[in-house]
N, CA and C of each residue as an Amber inpcrd file, in Angstrom:
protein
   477
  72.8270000 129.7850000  99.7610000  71.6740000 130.6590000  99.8490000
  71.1090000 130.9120000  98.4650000  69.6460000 131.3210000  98.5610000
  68.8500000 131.4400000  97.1080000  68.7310000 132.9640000  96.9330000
  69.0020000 133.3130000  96.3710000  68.8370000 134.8210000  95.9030000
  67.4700000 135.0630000  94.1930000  66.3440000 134.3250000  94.8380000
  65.2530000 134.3580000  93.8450000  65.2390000 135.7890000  92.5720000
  66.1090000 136.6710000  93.3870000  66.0990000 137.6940000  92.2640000
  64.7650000 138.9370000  92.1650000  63.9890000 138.3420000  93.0390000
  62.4640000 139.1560000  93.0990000  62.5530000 140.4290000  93.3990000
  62.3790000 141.4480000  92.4730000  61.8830000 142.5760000  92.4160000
  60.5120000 143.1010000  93.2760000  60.8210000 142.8510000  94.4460000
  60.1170000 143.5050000  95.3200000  59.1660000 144.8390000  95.2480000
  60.0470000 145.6290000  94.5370000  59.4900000 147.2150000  94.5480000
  58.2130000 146.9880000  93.2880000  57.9210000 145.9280000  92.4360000
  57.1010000 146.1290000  91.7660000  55.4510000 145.5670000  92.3180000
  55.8220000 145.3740000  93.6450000  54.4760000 145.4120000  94.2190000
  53.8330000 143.8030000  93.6660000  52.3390000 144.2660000  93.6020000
  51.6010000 143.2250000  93.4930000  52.1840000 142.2840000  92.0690000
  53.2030000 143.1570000  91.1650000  53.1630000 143.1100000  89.6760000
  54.7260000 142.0690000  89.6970000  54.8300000 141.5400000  91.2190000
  56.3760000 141.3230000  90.9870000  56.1310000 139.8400000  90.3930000
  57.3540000 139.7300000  89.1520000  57.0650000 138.2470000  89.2410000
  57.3330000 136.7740000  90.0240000  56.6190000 135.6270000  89.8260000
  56.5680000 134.8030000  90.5470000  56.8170000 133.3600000  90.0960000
  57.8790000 133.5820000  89.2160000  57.4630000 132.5980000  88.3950000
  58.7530000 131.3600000  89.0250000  59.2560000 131.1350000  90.1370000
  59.8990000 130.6420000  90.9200000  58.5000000 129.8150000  91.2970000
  57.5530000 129.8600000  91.5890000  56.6520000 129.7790000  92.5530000
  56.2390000 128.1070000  92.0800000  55.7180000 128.1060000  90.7920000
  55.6170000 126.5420000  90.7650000  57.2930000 125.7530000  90.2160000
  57.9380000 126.1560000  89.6470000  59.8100000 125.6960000  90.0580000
  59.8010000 125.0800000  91.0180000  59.3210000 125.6860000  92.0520000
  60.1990000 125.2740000  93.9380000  58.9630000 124.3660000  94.1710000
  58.0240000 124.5900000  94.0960000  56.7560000 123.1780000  94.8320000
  57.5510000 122.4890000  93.6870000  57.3230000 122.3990000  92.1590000
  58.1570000 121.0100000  91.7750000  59.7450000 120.4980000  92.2650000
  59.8550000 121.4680000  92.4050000  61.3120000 120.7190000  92.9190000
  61.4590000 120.1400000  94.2330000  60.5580000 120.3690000  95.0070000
  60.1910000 120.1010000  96.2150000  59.4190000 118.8460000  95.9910000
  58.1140000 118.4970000  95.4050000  57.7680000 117.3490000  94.6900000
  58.9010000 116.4350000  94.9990000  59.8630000 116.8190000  93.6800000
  60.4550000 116.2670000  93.4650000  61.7590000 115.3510000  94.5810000
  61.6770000 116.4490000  94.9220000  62.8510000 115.8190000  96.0350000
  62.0800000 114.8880000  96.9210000  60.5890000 114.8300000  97.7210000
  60.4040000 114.0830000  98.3200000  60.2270000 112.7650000  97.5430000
  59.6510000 112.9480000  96.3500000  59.5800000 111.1090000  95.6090000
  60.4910000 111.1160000  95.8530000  62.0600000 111.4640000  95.5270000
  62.8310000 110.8020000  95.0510000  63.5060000 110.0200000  96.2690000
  63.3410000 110.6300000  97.3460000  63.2860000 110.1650000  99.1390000
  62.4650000 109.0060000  99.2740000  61.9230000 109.1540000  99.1070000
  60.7570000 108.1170000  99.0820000  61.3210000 106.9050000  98.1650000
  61.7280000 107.2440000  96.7480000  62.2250000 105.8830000  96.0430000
  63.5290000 105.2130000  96.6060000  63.9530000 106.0160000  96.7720000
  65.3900000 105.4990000  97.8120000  65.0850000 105.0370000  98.4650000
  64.2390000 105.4220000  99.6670000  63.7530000 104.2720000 101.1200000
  62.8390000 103.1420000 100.5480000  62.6210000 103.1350000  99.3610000
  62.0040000 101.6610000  99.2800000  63.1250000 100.7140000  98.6340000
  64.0270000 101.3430000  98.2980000  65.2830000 100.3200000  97.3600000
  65.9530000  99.8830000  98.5520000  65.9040000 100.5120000  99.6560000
  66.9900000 100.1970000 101.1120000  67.7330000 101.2170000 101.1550000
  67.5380000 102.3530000 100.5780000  68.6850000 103.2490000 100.7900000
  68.7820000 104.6200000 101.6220000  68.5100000 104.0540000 102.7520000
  67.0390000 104.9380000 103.7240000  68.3210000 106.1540000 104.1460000
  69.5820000 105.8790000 103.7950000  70.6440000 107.0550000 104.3020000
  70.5730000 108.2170000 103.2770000  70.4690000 107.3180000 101.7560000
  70.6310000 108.6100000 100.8240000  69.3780000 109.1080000 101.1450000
  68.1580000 108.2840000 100.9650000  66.9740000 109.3020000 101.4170000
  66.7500000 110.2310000 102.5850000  67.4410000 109.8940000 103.4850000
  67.6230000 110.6140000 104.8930000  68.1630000 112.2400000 103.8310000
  69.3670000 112.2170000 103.4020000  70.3860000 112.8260000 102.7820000
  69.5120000 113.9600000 101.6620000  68.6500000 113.4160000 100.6890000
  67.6660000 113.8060000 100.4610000  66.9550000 114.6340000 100.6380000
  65.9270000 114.2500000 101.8360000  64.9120000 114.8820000 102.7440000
  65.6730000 116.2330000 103.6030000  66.7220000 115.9700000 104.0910000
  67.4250000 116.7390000 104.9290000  67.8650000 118.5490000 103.8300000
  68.3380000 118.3150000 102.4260000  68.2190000 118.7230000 101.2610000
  66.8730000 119.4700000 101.2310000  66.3890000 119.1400000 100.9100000
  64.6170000 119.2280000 101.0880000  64.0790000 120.4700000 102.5030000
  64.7010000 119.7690000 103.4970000  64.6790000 120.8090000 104.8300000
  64.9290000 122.6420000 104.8700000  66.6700000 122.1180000 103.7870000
  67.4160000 122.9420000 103.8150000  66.8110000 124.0990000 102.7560000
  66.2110000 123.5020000 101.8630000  65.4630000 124.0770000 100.0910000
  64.3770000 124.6250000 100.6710000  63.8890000 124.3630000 101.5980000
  62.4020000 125.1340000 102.3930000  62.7670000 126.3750000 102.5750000
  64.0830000 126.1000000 103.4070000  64.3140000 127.2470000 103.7320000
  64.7110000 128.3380000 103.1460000  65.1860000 127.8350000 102.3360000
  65.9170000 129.1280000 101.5370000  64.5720000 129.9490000 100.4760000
  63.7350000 129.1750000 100.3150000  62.5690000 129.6280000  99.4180000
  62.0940000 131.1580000 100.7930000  62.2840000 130.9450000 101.6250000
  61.3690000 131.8210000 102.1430000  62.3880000 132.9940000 102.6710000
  63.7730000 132.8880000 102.2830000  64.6720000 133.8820000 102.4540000
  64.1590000 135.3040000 101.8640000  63.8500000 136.3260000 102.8480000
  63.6320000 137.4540000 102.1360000  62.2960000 137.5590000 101.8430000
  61.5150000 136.8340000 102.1120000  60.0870000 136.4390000 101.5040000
  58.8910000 137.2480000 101.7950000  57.5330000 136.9880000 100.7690000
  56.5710000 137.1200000 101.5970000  55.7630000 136.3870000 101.9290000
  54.5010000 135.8500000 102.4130000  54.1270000 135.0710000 103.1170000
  53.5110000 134.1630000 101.5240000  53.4590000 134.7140000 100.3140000
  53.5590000 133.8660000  99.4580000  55.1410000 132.6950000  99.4170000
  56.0730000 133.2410000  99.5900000  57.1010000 131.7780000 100.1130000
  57.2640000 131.3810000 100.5850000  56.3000000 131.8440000 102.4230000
  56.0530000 130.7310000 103.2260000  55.2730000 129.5190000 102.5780000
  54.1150000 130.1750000 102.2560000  53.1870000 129.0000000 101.7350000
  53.8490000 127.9600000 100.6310000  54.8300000 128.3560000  99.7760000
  55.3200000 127.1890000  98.5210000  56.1180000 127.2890000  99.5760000
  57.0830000 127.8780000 100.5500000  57.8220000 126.8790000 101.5130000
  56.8870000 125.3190000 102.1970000  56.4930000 125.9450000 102.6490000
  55.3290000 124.9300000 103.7930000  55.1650000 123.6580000 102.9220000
  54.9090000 123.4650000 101.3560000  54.4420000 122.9630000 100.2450000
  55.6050000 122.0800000 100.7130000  56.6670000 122.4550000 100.3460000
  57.8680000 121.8260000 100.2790000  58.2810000 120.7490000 101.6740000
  58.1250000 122.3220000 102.7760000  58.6660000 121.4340000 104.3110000
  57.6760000 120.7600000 104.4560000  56.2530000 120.7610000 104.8570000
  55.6510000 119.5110000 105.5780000  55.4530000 118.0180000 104.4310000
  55.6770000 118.1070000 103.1830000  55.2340000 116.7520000 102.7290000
  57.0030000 116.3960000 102.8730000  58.0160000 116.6100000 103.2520000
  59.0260000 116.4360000 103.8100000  59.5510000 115.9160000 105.1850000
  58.7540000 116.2830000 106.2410000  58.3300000 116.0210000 107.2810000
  57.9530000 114.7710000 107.4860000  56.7560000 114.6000000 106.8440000
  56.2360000 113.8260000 106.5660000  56.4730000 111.9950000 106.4210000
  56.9850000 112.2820000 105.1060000  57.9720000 111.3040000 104.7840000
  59.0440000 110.7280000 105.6460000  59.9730000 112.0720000 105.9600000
  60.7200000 111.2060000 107.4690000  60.5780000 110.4640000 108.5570000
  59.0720000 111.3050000 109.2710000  58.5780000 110.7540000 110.1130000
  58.3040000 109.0960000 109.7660000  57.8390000 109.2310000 108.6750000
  57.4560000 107.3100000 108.3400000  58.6370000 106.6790000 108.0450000
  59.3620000 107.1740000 107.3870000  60.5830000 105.9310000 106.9470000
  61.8550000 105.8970000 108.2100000  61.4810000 106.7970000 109.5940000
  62.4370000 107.1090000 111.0790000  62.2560000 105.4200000 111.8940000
  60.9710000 104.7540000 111.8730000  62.0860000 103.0630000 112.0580000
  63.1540000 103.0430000 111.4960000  63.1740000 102.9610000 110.0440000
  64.2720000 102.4270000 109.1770000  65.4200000 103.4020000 109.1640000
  65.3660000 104.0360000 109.6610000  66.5920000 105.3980000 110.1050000
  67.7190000 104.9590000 110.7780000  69.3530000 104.5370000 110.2890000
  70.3300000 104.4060000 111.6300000  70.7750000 105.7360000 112.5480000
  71.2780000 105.0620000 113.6970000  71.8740000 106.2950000 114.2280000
  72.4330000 107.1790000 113.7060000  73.1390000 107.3920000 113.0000000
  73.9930000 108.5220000 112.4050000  72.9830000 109.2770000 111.9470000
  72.5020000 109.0320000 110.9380000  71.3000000 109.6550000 110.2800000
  70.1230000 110.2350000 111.0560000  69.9090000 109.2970000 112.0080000
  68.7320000 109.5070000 113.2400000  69.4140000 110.8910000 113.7950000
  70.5350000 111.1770000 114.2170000  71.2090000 112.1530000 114.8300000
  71.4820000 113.3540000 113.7650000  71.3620000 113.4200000 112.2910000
  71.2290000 114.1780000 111.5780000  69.9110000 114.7210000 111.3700000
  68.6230000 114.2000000 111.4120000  67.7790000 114.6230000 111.4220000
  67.4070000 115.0870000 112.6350000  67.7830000 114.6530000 113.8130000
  67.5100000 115.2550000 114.9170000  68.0740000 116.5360000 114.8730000
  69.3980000 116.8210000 114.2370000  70.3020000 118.1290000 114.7310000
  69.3840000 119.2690000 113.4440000  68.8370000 118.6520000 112.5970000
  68.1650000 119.7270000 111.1960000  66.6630000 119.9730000 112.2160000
  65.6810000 118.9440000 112.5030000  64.6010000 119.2920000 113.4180000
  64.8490000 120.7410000 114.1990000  65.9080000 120.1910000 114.8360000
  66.2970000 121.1060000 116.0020000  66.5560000 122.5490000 115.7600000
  67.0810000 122.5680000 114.6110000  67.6710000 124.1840000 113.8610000
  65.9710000 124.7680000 113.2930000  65.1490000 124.2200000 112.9480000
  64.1400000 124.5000000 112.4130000  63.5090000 125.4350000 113.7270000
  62.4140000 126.5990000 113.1820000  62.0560000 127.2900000 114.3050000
  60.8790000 126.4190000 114.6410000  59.9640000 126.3750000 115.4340000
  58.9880000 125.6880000 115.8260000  57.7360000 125.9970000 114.7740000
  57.5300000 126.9210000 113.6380000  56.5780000 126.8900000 113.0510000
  57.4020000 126.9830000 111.4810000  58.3950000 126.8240000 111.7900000
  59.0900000 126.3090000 110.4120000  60.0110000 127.3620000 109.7800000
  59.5320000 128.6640000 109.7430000  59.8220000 129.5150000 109.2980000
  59.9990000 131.0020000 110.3230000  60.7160000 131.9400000 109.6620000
  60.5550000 133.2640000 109.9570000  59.4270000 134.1700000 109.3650000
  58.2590000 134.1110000 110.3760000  57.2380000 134.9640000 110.1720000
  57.0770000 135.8550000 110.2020000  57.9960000 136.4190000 111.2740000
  57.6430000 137.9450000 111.1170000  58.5850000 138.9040000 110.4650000
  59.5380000 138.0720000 109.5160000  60.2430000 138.5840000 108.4210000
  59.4190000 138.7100000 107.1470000  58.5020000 137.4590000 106.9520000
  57.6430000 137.8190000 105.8680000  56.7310000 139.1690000 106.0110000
  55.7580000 138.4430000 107.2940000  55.0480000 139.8790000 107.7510000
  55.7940000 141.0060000 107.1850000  56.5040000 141.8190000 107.8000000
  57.2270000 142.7680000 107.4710000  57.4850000 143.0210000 106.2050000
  57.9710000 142.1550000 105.4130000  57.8820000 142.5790000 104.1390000
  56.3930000 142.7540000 103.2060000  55.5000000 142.0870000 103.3290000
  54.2110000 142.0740000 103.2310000  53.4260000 143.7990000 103.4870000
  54.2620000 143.5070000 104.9480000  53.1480000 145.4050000 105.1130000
  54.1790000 146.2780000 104.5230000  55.4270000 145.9930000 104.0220000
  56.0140000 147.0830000 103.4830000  55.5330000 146.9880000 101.9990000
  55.3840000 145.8240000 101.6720000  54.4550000 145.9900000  99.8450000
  53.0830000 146.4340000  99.8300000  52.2520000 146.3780000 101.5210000
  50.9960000 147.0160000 101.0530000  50.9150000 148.4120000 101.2090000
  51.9990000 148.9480000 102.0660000  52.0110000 150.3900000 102.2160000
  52.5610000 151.3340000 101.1620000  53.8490000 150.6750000 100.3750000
  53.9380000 151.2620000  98.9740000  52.7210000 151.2550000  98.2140000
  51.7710000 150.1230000  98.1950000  50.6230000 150.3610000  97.2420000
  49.8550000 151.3440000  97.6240000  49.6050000 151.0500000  99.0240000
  48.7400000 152.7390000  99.6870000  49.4790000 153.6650000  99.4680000
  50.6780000 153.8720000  99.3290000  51.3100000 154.7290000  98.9080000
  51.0820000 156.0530000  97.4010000  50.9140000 154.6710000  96.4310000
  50.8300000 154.7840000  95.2540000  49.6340000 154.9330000  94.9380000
  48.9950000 155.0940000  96.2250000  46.9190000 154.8330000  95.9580000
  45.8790000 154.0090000  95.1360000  47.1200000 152.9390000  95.3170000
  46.3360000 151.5840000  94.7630000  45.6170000 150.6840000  96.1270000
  45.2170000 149.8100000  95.9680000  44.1800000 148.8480000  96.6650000
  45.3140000 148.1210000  97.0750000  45.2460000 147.8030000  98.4320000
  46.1070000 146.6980000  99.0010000  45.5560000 146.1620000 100.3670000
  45.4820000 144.7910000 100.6290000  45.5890000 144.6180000 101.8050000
  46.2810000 143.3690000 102.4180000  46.3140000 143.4320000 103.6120000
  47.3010000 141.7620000 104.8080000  46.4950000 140.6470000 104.0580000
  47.1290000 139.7090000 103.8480000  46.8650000 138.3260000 103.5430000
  45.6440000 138.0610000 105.1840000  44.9060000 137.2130000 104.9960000
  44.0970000 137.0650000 106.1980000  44.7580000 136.2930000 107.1400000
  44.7850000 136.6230000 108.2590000  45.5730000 135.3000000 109.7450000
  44.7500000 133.9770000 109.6160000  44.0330000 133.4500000 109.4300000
  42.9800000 132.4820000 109.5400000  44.0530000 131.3420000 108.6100000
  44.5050000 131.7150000 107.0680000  44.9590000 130.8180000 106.6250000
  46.7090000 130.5870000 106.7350000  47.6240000 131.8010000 107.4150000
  48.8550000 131.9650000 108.0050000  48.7080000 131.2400000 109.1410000
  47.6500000 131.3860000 110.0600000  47.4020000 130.3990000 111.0380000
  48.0120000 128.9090000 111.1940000  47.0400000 128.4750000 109.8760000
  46.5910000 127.2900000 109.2430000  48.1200000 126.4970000 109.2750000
  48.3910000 127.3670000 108.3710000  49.6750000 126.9710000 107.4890000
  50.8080000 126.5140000 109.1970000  50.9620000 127.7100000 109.3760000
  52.0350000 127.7920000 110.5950000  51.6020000 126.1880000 111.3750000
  50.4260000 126.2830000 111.7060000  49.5770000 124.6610000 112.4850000
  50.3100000 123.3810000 111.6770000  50.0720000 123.2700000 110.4350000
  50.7180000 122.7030000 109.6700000  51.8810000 121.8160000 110.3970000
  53.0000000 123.1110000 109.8500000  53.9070000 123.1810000 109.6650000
  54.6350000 122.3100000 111.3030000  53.8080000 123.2580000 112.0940000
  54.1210000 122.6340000 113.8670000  54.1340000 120.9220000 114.1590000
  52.7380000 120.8080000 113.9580000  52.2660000 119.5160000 113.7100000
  53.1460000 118.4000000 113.0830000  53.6750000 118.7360000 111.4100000
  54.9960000 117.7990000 110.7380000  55.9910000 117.7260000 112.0540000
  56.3260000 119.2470000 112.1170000  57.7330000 119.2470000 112.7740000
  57.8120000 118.0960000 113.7630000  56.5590000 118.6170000 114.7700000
  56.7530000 117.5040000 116.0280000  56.6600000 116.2080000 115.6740000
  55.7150000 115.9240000 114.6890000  55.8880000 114.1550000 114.4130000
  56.5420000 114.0400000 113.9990000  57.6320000 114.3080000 113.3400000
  59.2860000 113.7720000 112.8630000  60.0530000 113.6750000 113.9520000
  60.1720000 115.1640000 114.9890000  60.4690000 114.9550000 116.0650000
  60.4050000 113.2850000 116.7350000  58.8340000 113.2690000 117.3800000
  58.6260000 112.2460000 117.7970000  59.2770000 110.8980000 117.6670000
  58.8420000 111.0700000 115.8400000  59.1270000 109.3800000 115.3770000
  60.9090000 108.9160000 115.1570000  62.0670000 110.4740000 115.0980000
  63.2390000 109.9960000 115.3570000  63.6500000 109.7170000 116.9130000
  62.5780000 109.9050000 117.8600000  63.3570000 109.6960000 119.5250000
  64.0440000 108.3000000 119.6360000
């Protein structure tokens, strides 16, 4: 588990500096998935990606809907990638990504854990009688759509 360390109680002022860290490391992990499945080594990349699954998740441990979004960053170009290199997938592996798919919630994440923390940082600011408001649904929407969309075509392409 990731314990980002984020000082929550400082509101809008908390820092974030995890935030481009985890999209690069996330980057990172999918090239490096990607260079593996072109050398033939479509297990370590399986191994990889699955890594990658697991690193999504933990970014959004505790979160607010800012670590969904550098989550999402991370899980769908992850997704992604599997779905295309799942010909070249053996069984074993095929059955590992099936059993990580499967653990995943259907929009990737725990939303209404972020939520929650979200209206508890805008109500301390109303609190404090500063300006605060909800991130808009239109682009949480978005994201969540996303996120559905990867899931099922990885789904799909390991049957």
């Amino acid at each position: 588990a990731c314990d980002w360390g984020l000082e929550y109680e400082l509101g809008s002022e908390t820092p974030i500096y995890f935030v481009p860290r985890a999209r690069a490391l996330g980057r990172l992990n999918v090239l490096e998935g990607m260079r593996l499945s072109v050398q033939g080594r479509t297990g370590q990349a399986v191994d990889v990606w699955l890594a990658g699954i697991r690193f999504s998740q933990h970014i959004t441990q505790n979160g607010t809907f800012l670590s969904m979004l550098v989550a999402e960053r991370v899980l769908t170009p992850t997704l992604d990638a599997i779905a295309r290199a799942a010909p070249t997938v053996d069984s074993t592996h095929r059955a590992q990504i099936q059993a990580a798919l499967r653990s995943l919630p259907d929009e990737g994440f725990a939303w209404d854990v972020a939520k929650a923390r979200e209206q508890a940082l805008v109500d301390a600011r109303l609190k404090q009688g500063q300006q605060a408001m909800m991130p808009g649904d239109t682009q949480i929407r978005a994201v969540r759509q996303r996120i559905r969309a990867s899931r099922q075509q990885a789904i799909d392409a390991t049957r």
